[in-house]
PDB file of C-alpha atoms in Angstrom:
ATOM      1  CA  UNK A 907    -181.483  -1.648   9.217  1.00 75.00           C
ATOM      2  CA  UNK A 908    -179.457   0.265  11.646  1.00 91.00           C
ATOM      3  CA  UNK A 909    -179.724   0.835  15.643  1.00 97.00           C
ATOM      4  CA  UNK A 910    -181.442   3.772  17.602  1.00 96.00           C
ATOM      5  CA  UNK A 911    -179.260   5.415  20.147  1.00 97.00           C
ATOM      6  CA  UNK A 912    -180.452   7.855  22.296  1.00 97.00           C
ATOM      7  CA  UNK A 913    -178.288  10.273  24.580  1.00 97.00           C
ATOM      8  CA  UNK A 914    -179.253  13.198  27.101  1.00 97.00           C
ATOM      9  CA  UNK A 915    -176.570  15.509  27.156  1.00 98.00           C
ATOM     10  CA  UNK A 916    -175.874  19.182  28.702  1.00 97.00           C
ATOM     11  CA  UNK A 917    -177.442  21.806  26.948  1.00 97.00           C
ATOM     12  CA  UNK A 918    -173.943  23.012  26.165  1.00 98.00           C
ATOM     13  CA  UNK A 919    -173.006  20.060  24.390  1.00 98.00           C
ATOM     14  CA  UNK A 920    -176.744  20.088  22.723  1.00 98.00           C
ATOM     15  CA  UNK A 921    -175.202  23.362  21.412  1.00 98.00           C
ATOM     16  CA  UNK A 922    -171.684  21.582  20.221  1.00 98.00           C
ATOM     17  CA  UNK A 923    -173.574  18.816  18.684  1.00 98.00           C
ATOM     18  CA  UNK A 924    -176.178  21.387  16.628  1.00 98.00           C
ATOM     19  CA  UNK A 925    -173.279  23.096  16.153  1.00 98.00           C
ATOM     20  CA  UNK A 926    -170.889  20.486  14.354  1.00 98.00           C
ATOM     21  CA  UNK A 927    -174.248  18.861  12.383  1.00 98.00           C
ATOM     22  CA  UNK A 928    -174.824  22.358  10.581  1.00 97.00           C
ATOM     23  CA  UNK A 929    -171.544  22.659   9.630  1.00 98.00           C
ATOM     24  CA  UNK A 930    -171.016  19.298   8.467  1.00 97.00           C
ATOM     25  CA  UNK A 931    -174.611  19.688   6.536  1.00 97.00           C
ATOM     26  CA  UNK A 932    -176.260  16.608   8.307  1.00 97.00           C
ATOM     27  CA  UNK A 933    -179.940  16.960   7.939  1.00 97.00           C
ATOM     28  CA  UNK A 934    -181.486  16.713  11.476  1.00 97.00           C
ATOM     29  CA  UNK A 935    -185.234  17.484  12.973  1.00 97.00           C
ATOM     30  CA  UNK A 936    -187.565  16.447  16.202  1.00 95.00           C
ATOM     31  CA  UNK A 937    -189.057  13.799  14.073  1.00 94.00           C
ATOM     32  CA  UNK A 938    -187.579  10.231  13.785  1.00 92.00           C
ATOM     33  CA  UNK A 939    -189.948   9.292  10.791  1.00 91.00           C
ATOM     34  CA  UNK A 940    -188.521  12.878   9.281  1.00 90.00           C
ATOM     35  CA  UNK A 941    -185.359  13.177  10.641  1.00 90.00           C
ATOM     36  CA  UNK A 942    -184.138  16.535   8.396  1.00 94.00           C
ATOM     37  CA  UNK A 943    -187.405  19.072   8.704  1.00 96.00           C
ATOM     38  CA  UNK A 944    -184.768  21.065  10.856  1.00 96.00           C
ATOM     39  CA  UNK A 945    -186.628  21.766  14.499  1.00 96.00           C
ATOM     40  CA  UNK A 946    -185.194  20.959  17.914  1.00 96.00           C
ATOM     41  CA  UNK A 947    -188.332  20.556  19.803  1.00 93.00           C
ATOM     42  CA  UNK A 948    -188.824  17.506  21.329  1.00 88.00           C
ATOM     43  CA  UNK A 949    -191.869  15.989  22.670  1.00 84.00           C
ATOM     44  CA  UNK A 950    -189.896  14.523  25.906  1.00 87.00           C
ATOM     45  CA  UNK A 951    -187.652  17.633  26.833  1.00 92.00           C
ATOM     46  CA  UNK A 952    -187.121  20.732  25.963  1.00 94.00           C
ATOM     47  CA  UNK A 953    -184.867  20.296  23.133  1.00 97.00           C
ATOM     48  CA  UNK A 954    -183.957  17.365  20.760  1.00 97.00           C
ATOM     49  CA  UNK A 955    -183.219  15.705  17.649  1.00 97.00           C
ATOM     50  CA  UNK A 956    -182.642  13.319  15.366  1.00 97.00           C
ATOM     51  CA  UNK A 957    -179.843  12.144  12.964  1.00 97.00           C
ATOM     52  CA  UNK A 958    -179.103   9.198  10.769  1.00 96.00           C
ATOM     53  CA  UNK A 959    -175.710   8.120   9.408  1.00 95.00           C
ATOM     54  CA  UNK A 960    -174.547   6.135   6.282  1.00 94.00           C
ATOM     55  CA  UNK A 961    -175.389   2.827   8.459  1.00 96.00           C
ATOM     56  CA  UNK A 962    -179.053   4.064   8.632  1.00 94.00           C
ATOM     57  CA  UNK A 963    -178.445   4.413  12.579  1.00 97.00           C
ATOM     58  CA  UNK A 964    -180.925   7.020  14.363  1.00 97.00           C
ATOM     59  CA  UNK A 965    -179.482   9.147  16.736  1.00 97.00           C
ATOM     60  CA  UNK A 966    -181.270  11.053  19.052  1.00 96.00           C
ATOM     61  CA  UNK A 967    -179.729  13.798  21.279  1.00 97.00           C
ATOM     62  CA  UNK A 968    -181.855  15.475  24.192  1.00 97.00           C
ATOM     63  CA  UNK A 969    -181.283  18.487  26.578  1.00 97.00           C
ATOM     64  CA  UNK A 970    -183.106  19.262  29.110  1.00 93.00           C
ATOM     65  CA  UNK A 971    -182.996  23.002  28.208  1.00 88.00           C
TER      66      UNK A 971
END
């Protein structure tokens, strides 16, 4: 079982990190229990999401715009 890290970032480097998981093809969503259904809302700001790696480690990346 892997860790949950969570990190607020700028909303610019929201945009790098959408940016680089699209590309890359990394499933991510606003949903930890359903990590790739592809939104960015967030239920604590007003955008975020929600990644796992080969490790099974949750990321979650917020922005407060």
């Amino acid at each position: 079982m892997g860790h949950h890290l969570a990190f607020g970032v700028t909303p610019d480097t929201f945009d790098a990190i959408l940016t680089r998981l699209r590309a890359a093809g990394i499933p991510y969503g606003d949903d930890p229990a359903q990590p790739g259904n592809g939104r960015t809302d967030h239920p604590l700001c007003a955008r975020g999401l929600y990644f796992t790696d080969d490790a099974h480690n949750l990321y979650e990346v917020m922005s407060p715009a």
